[in-house]
């Protein structure tokens, strides 16, 4: 089997998961890393035994010798680095949030299309085992035609200690976490025609909103609610679980806390454990996210090999990113936003 060579840019908090996962992925491995912070470069290079190290992405591309690039930096550098990959005709994966604005995101997709290179956004939440299980139950027609859904992520987990920049931005939960929840809603119930959102900041120590409630009108006529909060103190902390409720013409699906999948229809109710695997390098409670990192990276390689489209291609992600922008716009103006008109 051909082993694709990858280069990873951005050796911070989350990239460590990506590097662990690359070791498990069939058909690819990381041969070079880049970070403008020499300390991160040394820590991560030593941890994963990678000798080719760069402080500057231009120098990395100038040396070449890799088949794809995995961009794991924060959003500020995404457009610059994706366009650099396009200029060098190197297929690229880019972390979420894909861009700072929808117009940047559109330009990045266009640059990669013109260069003829595959572009995938590392939108991994739809690859989580429990989310895949919900999709499969729906596809098996277990509840008939879905007409209503709720996609809920409510927590008080301290995400700021690992990712301090999350406390500093004008925008927080929709751009950081809600982006995944909105993507799951699209993945499960299809594309969205229009959206209405309300936001709130509860935690006085952060700058952006930490609560959002978003009403989605899907193109297939279903209605759903995406509700996300990092200000919700519960007796049993659910981080990082997305809970799902779906009502269909023939029954209901409930993805409950603790990874239980309950399907009710004319045959009765079945409850299945859809817990993610605890990979050898993973740790609770992050294992659900960590397993999905492995799954999306394996998908990247599989689709490159077969020449098929990636599930979360740049073009696909524009439709999720538009929901993020529409949600902020709706909350600011108190109006319903026509999402189709943004694309
Ligand atoms: P981080 O700040 O810990 O790491 C980013 C690293 O990139 C830093 O070491 C920084 O020095 C480096 N960097 C920035 N710009 C660079 C450039 N131009 N050239 C070279 N190096 C550069 O951030 P993080 O917490 O690891 O987050 C990275 C991204 O991952 C964010 O976009 C975040 O939203 C995303 N993330 C995704 C998930 C997920 O489940 N998909 C989870 C957590 C974080
Ligand atoms: O950055 C976020 C993400 O993508 O998943 C969870 C997270 O780490 C904190 O909200």
Short mmCIF file of C-alpha atoms and ligand atoms in Angstrom, two decimals:
data_model
loop_
_atom_site.label_atom_id
_atom_site.label_comp_id
_atom_site.label_asym_id
_atom_site.label_seq_id
_atom_site.Cartn_x
_atom_site.Cartn_y
_atom_site.Cartn_z
CA UNK A 1 0.00 0.00 0.00
CA UNK A 2 1.24 3.54 -0.80
CA UNK A 3 1.95 5.53 2.33
CA UNK A 4 1.11 9.21 1.82
CA UNK A 5 3.50 11.67 3.43
CA UNK A 6 1.93 14.51 5.37
CA UNK A 7 3.21 17.77 6.88
CA UNK A 8 1.43 19.26 9.90
CA UNK A 9 1.37 23.01 10.59
CA UNK A 10 0.50 24.20 14.11
CA UNK A 11 1.76 22.01 16.97
CA UNK A 12 -0.53 23.31 19.73
CA UNK A 13 -3.11 21.87 22.14
CA UNK A 14 -5.26 19.96 19.64
CA UNK A 15 -2.58 18.93 17.12
CA UNK A 16 -1.31 16.35 19.62
CA UNK A 17 -4.54 14.40 19.04
CA UNK A 18 -4.09 14.66 15.29
CA UNK A 19 -0.51 13.40 15.49
CA UNK A 20 -1.54 10.43 17.66
CA UNK A 21 -4.31 9.64 15.17
CA UNK A 22 -1.94 9.88 12.16
CA UNK A 23 0.11 7.10 13.77
CA UNK A 24 -3.00 4.85 13.71
CA UNK A 25 -4.23 5.83 10.21
CA UNK A 26 -3.64 3.25 7.46
CA UNK A 27 -1.86 4.67 4.40
CA UNK A 28 -0.41 7.93 5.74
CA UNK A 29 2.15 9.32 8.16
CA UNK A 30 3.53 12.72 9.17
CA UNK A 31 7.08 13.41 7.95
CA UNK A 32 7.46 17.13 8.79
CA UNK A 33 6.03 19.62 11.29
CA UNK A 34 5.91 23.40 11.45
CA UNK A 35 5.20 25.88 14.25
CA UNK A 36 6.32 29.46 14.65
CA UNK A 37 6.74 28.76 18.38
CA UNK A 38 10.12 26.95 18.81
CA UNK A 39 9.09 25.50 22.17
CA UNK A 40 6.00 23.76 20.72
CA UNK A 41 8.08 22.55 17.77
CA UNK A 42 10.58 20.91 20.11
CA UNK A 43 8.03 19.38 22.51
CA UNK A 44 5.90 17.89 19.73
CA UNK A 45 8.84 16.92 17.47
CA UNK A 46 10.48 15.04 20.35
CA UNK A 47 7.20 13.43 21.49
CA UNK A 48 6.42 12.03 18.02
CA UNK A 49 10.00 11.51 16.80
CA UNK A 50 9.70 13.86 13.81
CA UNK A 51 13.05 15.33 12.74
CA UNK A 52 11.99 17.63 9.90
CA UNK A 53 10.95 20.78 11.81
CA UNK A 54 10.17 24.26 10.46
CA UNK A 55 9.47 27.61 12.11
CA UNK A 56 8.03 29.02 8.90
CA UNK A 57 5.45 27.52 6.52
CA UNK A 58 7.05 29.08 3.39
CA UNK A 59 10.27 27.20 4.17
CA UNK A 60 8.33 23.96 4.71
CA UNK A 61 6.64 24.24 1.29
CA UNK A 62 9.91 25.31 -0.36
CA UNK A 63 11.56 22.08 0.81
CA UNK A 64 8.47 19.99 -0.10
CA UNK A 65 8.67 16.20 -0.01
CA UNK A 66 5.09 15.65 1.25
CA UNK A 67 1.78 14.70 -0.39
CA UNK A 68 -0.62 16.70 1.81
CA UNK A 69 -0.66 19.31 4.55
CA UNK A 70 -2.69 19.19 7.78
CA UNK A 71 -3.32 22.75 9.03
CA UNK A 72 -3.95 22.66 12.80
CA UNK A 73 -3.42 26.34 13.62
CA UNK A 74 -6.12 28.66 14.99
CA UNK A 75 -8.40 30.50 12.55
CA UNK A 76 -6.30 33.66 12.04
CA UNK A 77 -3.81 31.84 9.77
CA UNK A 78 -6.20 29.47 7.94
CA UNK A 79 -6.74 31.54 4.78
CA UNK A 80 -3.04 32.37 4.44
CA UNK A 81 -1.99 28.73 4.86
CA UNK A 82 -4.72 27.17 2.69
CA UNK A 83 -3.87 29.59 -0.11
CA UNK A 84 -0.19 28.71 0.32
CA UNK A 85 -1.09 25.02 -0.07
CA UNK A 86 -3.09 25.87 -3.20
CA UNK A 87 -0.16 27.83 -4.72
CA UNK A 88 2.07 24.82 -4.08
CA UNK A 89 -0.60 22.40 -5.39
CA UNK A 90 -0.56 20.39 -2.14
CA UNK A 91 -3.89 18.82 -0.98
CA UNK A 92 -4.94 20.36 2.34
CA UNK A 93 -6.89 19.62 5.51
CA UNK A 94 -7.85 22.71 7.51
CA UNK A 95 -9.08 22.79 11.12
CA UNK A 96 -12.38 24.40 12.04
CA UNK A 97 -13.45 27.18 12.20
CA UNK A 98 -12.52 27.11 8.52
CA UNK A 99 -12.20 30.90 8.21
CA UNK A 100 -12.87 34.20 9.91
CA UNK A 101 -15.67 35.14 7.49
CA UNK A 102 -17.81 33.40 4.86
CA UNK A 103 -16.20 35.47 2.12
CA UNK A 104 -12.73 34.26 3.20
CA UNK A 105 -14.06 30.68 3.25
CA UNK A 106 -15.45 31.06 -0.29
CA UNK A 107 -12.09 32.43 -1.50
CA UNK A 108 -10.25 29.45 0.07
CA UNK A 109 -12.55 26.93 -1.63
CA UNK A 110 -12.11 28.78 -4.94
CA UNK A 111 -8.29 28.84 -4.61
CA UNK A 112 -8.17 25.06 -4.05
CA UNK A 113 -10.67 24.40 -6.87
CA UNK A 114 -8.56 26.49 -9.29
CA UNK A 115 -5.40 24.69 -8.17
CA UNK A 116 -7.14 21.32 -8.63
CA UNK A 117 -6.33 20.15 -5.09
CA UNK A 118 -8.64 18.36 -2.61
CA UNK A 119 -9.55 20.45 0.45
CA UNK A 120 -11.17 18.96 3.57
CA UNK A 121 -12.23 20.84 6.69
CA UNK A 122 -11.39 18.97 9.91
CA UNK A 123 -15.08 19.00 10.94
CA UNK A 124 -14.84 15.83 12.99
CA UNK A 125 -17.96 15.82 15.20
CA UNK A 126 -20.15 14.16 12.53
CA UNK A 127 -17.60 11.30 12.63
CA UNK A 128 -18.26 10.55 16.30
CA UNK A 129 -19.50 6.97 16.83
CA UNK A 130 -22.79 8.06 18.52
CA UNK A 131 -23.56 10.60 15.75
CA UNK A 132 -22.86 7.99 13.06
CA UNK A 133 -25.21 5.61 14.94
CA UNK A 134 -28.03 8.18 14.86
CA UNK A 135 -27.46 8.69 11.10
CA UNK A 136 -27.59 4.93 10.49
CA UNK A 137 -30.82 4.52 12.50
CA UNK A 138 -32.43 7.31 10.48
CA UNK A 139 -31.16 5.91 7.16
CA UNK A 140 -32.60 2.48 8.06
CA UNK A 141 -36.02 4.17 8.09
CA UNK A 142 -36.51 3.20 11.76
CA UNK A 143 -38.64 6.30 12.46
CA UNK A 144 -40.02 7.11 8.99
CA UNK A 145 -39.69 10.73 7.85
CA UNK A 146 -38.16 13.03 10.49
CA UNK A 147 -40.12 16.25 11.05
CA UNK A 148 -38.44 17.67 14.17
CA UNK A 149 -35.03 17.55 15.86
CA UNK A 150 -33.00 18.90 18.75
CA UNK A 151 -29.21 18.94 18.81
CA UNK A 152 -28.05 19.94 22.25
CA UNK A 153 -24.64 20.56 23.85
CA UNK A 154 -24.92 21.97 27.37
CA UNK A 155 -21.96 21.92 29.74
CA UNK A 156 -19.90 23.85 32.27
CA UNK A 157 -16.61 22.09 31.42
CA UNK A 158 -13.60 24.39 31.72
CA UNK A 159 -12.44 24.64 28.10
CA UNK A 160 -10.50 27.84 28.82
CA UNK A 161 -7.61 26.21 30.67
CA UNK A 162 -6.57 24.18 27.59
CA UNK A 163 -7.65 26.79 25.04
CA UNK A 164 -7.20 30.22 26.70
CA UNK A 165 -7.88 32.08 23.40
CA UNK A 166 -11.54 30.96 23.67
CA UNK A 167 -12.05 33.48 26.49
CA UNK A 168 -10.60 36.35 24.50
CA UNK A 169 -12.53 36.54 21.21
CA UNK A 170 -15.58 38.74 20.52
CA UNK A 171 -17.21 35.49 19.34
CA UNK A 172 -17.12 32.28 21.35
CA UNK A 173 -19.55 29.39 21.51
CA UNK A 174 -21.20 29.48 18.07
CA UNK A 175 -17.87 29.89 16.25
CA UNK A 176 -16.00 27.35 18.42
CA UNK A 177 -18.48 24.62 19.41
CA UNK A 178 -21.86 25.48 17.89
CA UNK A 179 -20.18 25.16 14.49
CA UNK A 180 -19.95 21.40 15.17
CA UNK A 181 -23.54 21.18 16.45
CA UNK A 182 -24.83 23.05 13.40
CA UNK A 183 -22.82 20.70 11.18
CA UNK A 184 -24.39 17.68 12.92
CA UNK A 185 -27.88 19.17 12.40
CA UNK A 186 -27.11 19.56 8.66
CA UNK A 187 -25.59 16.08 8.48
CA UNK A 188 -28.63 14.45 10.09
CA UNK A 189 -31.56 16.56 8.82
CA UNK A 190 -30.11 18.12 5.65
CA UNK A 191 -29.36 21.63 4.46
CA UNK A 192 -30.97 24.68 5.99
CA UNK A 193 -33.18 27.27 4.33
CA UNK A 194 -33.39 29.86 7.11
CA UNK A 195 -32.37 30.37 10.73
CA UNK A 196 -33.22 32.44 13.82
CA UNK A 197 -30.83 32.77 16.78
CA UNK A 198 -30.57 34.25 20.26
CA UNK A 199 -27.30 34.50 22.23
CA UNK A 200 -26.20 35.39 25.76
CA UNK A 201 -23.01 35.76 27.77
CA UNK A 202 -23.37 34.34 31.30
CA UNK A 203 -19.71 33.93 32.36
CA UNK A 204 -18.42 37.46 33.18
CA UNK A 205 -14.79 36.34 32.78
CA UNK A 206 -15.01 35.86 29.01
CA UNK A 207 -15.62 38.24 26.13
CA UNK A 208 -17.92 36.35 23.76
CA UNK A 209 -21.31 34.61 24.02
CA UNK A 210 -21.40 31.32 25.93
CA UNK A 211 -25.06 30.44 25.29
CA UNK A 212 -26.91 30.20 21.96
CA UNK A 213 -30.33 28.94 20.90
CA UNK A 214 -30.84 28.52 17.16
CA UNK A 215 -34.01 27.56 15.27
CA UNK A 216 -33.38 25.94 11.86
CA UNK A 217 -35.80 25.52 8.94
CA UNK A 218 -34.42 22.59 6.92
CA UNK A 219 -34.96 22.37 3.15
CA UNK A 220 -36.89 19.09 3.59
CA UNK A 221 -39.48 20.83 5.78
CA UNK A 222 -38.14 19.58 9.15
CA UNK A 223 -37.60 22.04 11.99
CA UNK A 224 -34.77 21.72 14.48
CA UNK A 225 -33.31 23.46 17.51
CA UNK A 226 -29.57 23.70 18.07
CA UNK A 227 -28.91 24.75 21.66
CA UNK A 228 -25.39 25.14 23.02
CA UNK A 229 -24.10 26.39 26.36
CA UNK A 230 -20.88 26.47 28.37
CA UNK A 231 -22.75 28.01 31.32
CA UNK A 232 -24.86 24.97 32.27
CA UNK A 233 -23.92 23.35 35.58
CA UNK A 234 -25.40 19.85 35.78
CA UNK A 235 -25.18 17.08 38.38
CA UNK A 236 -23.39 14.86 35.82
CA UNK A 237 -21.12 16.85 33.46
CA UNK A 238 -21.87 15.70 29.88
CA UNK A 239 -18.81 17.20 28.08
CA UNK A 240 -18.27 16.58 25.18
CA UNK A 241 -21.51 14.79 24.34
CA UNK A 242 -24.03 16.10 21.80
CA UNK A 243 -27.50 14.91 22.78
CA UNK A 244 -30.03 14.38 20.01
CA UNK A 245 -33.82 14.08 19.83
CA UNK A 246 -35.53 13.23 16.56
CA UNK A 247 -39.26 12.81 15.99
CA UNK A 248 -40.38 11.06 12.80
CA UNK A 249 -43.64 9.97 11.20
CA UNK A 250 -43.16 6.40 12.51
CA UNK A 251 -41.25 6.85 15.78
CA UNK A 252 -38.51 8.63 17.69
CA UNK A 253 -34.75 8.52 18.24
CA UNK A 254 -33.08 9.73 21.43
CA UNK A 255 -29.29 9.93 21.91
CA UNK A 256 -29.03 10.27 25.66
CA UNK A 257 -26.26 11.23 28.07
CA UNK A 258 -23.87 8.32 28.57
CA UNK A 259 -24.09 7.32 24.88
CA UNK A 260 -27.41 5.47 24.91
CA UNK A 261 -29.32 5.25 21.62
CA UNK A 262 -33.04 4.71 22.06
CA UNK A 263 -35.21 3.97 19.03
CA UNK A 264 -38.98 3.75 19.46
CA UNK A 265 -41.37 2.66 16.72
CA UNK A 266 -44.27 0.27 16.13
CA UNK A 267 -42.02 -2.67 17.08
CA UNK A 268 -41.33 -1.18 20.54
CA UNK A 269 -38.21 0.44 22.00
CA UNK A 270 -34.61 -0.72 21.58
CA UNK A 271 -31.75 0.78 23.57
CA UNK A 272 -28.17 0.35 22.35
CA UNK A 273 -24.85 1.41 23.84
CA UNK A 274 -23.15 3.55 21.18
CA UNK A 275 -20.12 4.58 23.28
CA UNK A 276 -16.99 5.60 21.42
CA UNK A 277 -13.89 3.42 21.71
CA UNK A 278 -11.18 4.49 24.12
CA UNK A 279 -8.20 4.49 21.74
CA UNK A 280 -4.80 3.57 23.23
CA UNK A 281 -3.66 7.21 23.35
CA UNK A 282 -7.03 8.72 24.31
CA UNK A 283 -8.33 9.90 27.68
CA UNK A 284 -11.82 10.47 29.08
CA UNK A 285 -13.88 12.59 28.58
CA UNK A 286 -12.13 13.60 25.32
CA UNK A 287 -12.14 10.05 23.88
CA UNK A 288 -15.34 10.70 21.90
CA UNK A 289 -13.68 13.62 20.08
CA UNK A 290 -10.35 11.79 19.83
CA UNK A 291 -11.89 8.76 18.12
CA UNK A 292 -13.57 11.07 15.59
CA UNK A 293 -10.19 12.66 14.82
CA UNK A 294 -8.87 9.24 13.86
CA UNK A 295 -12.04 8.55 11.80
CA UNK A 296 -11.90 11.80 9.80
CA UNK A 297 -8.16 11.42 9.10
CA UNK A 298 -8.69 7.84 7.88
CA UNK A 299 -11.52 9.17 5.68
CA UNK A 300 -9.11 11.78 4.24
CA UNK A 301 -6.72 9.04 3.12
CA UNK A 302 -9.44 6.65 1.89
CA UNK A 303 -11.05 9.33 -0.30
CA UNK A 304 -7.68 10.50 -1.66
CA UNK A 305 -6.96 6.90 -2.65
CA UNK A 306 -10.33 6.37 -4.34
CA UNK A 307 -10.57 9.90 -5.79
CA UNK A 308 -14.00 10.42 -4.17
CA UNK A 309 -15.25 13.65 -2.50
CA UNK A 310 -14.64 14.16 1.22
CA UNK A 311 -17.71 14.27 3.45
CA UNK A 312 -16.58 17.61 4.91
CA UNK A 313 -14.98 19.09 1.79
CA UNK A 314 -14.35 22.84 1.72
CA UNK A 315 -17.45 23.23 -0.48
CA UNK A 316 -19.60 21.25 1.99
CA UNK A 317 -18.28 23.28 4.91
CA UNK A 318 -19.39 26.58 3.31
CA UNK A 319 -22.96 25.46 4.10
CA UNK A 320 -22.08 24.90 7.78
CA UNK A 321 -20.03 28.11 7.98
CA UNK A 322 -22.95 30.09 6.54
CA UNK A 323 -25.04 28.89 9.51
CA UNK A 324 -22.44 30.31 11.92
CA UNK A 325 -22.48 33.70 10.21
CA UNK A 326 -26.27 33.66 9.91
CA UNK A 327 -26.60 32.85 13.64
CA UNK A 328 -24.48 35.85 14.67
CA UNK A 329 -26.32 38.07 12.21
CA UNK A 330 -29.74 36.88 13.39
CA UNK A 331 -28.85 37.38 17.07
CA UNK A 332 -27.51 40.88 16.39
CA UNK A 333 -30.50 42.02 14.31
CA UNK A 334 -33.26 40.00 15.96
CA UNK A 335 -34.31 38.73 12.52
CA UNK A 336 -34.65 35.46 10.62
CA UNK A 337 -31.86 35.02 8.07
CA UNK A 338 -32.27 33.50 4.57
CA UNK A 339 -29.29 31.11 4.50
CA UNK A 340 -29.68 30.13 0.85
CA UNK A 341 -29.11 33.75 -0.18
CA UNK A 342 -25.70 33.74 1.53
CA UNK A 343 -24.26 30.88 -0.54
P1 LIG B 1 -3.16 26.41 19.93
O1 LIG B 1 -3.07 27.89 20.03
O2 LIG B 1 -2.89 25.58 21.14
O3 LIG B 1 -2.19 25.88 18.78
C1 LIG B 1 -2.02 26.53 17.55
C2 LIG B 1 -0.55 26.43 17.19
O4 LIG B 1 -0.39 26.97 15.86
C3 LIG B 1 0.36 27.26 18.10
O5 LIG B 1 1.39 26.43 18.60
C4 LIG B 1 0.89 28.39 17.20
O6 LIG B 1 2.21 28.77 17.51
C5 LIG B 1 0.81 27.74 15.83
N1 LIG B 1 0.66 28.69 14.71
C6 LIG B 1 -0.27 29.68 14.58
N2 LIG B 1 -0.12 30.30 13.40
C7 LIG B 1 0.92 29.72 12.77
C8 LIG B 1 1.56 29.91 11.51
N3 LIG B 1 1.15 30.86 10.66
N4 LIG B 1 2.60 29.11 11.19
C9 LIG B 1 3.04 28.14 12.04
N5 LIG B 1 2.47 27.91 13.25
C10 LIG B 1 1.42 28.69 13.62
O7 LIG B 1 -4.62 26.10 19.34
P2 LIG B 1 -5.45 24.74 19.47
O8 LIG B 1 -6.24 24.80 20.72
O9 LIG B 1 -4.58 23.60 19.21
O10 LIG B 1 -6.49 24.93 18.28
C11 LIG B 1 -6.10 24.83 16.95
C12 LIG B 1 -7.36 24.71 16.09
O11 LIG B 1 -7.99 23.48 16.42
C13 LIG B 1 -8.39 25.81 16.36
O12 LIG B 1 -8.89 26.28 15.14
C14 LIG B 1 -9.47 25.12 17.19
O13 LIG B 1 -10.76 25.63 16.97
C15 LIG B 1 -9.36 23.71 16.66
N6 LIG B 1 -9.87 22.69 17.57
C16 LIG B 1 -10.61 21.72 17.01
C17 LIG B 1 -11.15 20.72 17.79
C18 LIG B 1 -11.98 19.67 17.12
O14 LIG B 1 -12.56 18.81 17.77
N7 LIG B 1 -12.07 19.71 15.79
C19 LIG B 1 -10.94 20.72 19.17
C20 LIG B 1 -10.14 21.72 19.72
C21 LIG B 1 -9.59 22.70 18.91
O1 LIG B 2 -12.54 23.96 20.37
C1 LIG B 2 -13.62 23.11 20.65
C2 LIG B 2 -13.90 22.02 19.73
O2 LIG B 2 -13.76 22.07 18.54
O3 LIG B 2 -14.38 20.93 20.42
C3 LIG B 2 -14.46 21.20 21.81
C4 LIG B 2 -13.55 22.40 22.00
O4 LIG B 2 -12.24 21.92 22.27
C5 LIG B 2 -13.95 23.34 23.13
O5 LIG B 2 -15.20 23.90 22.89
#
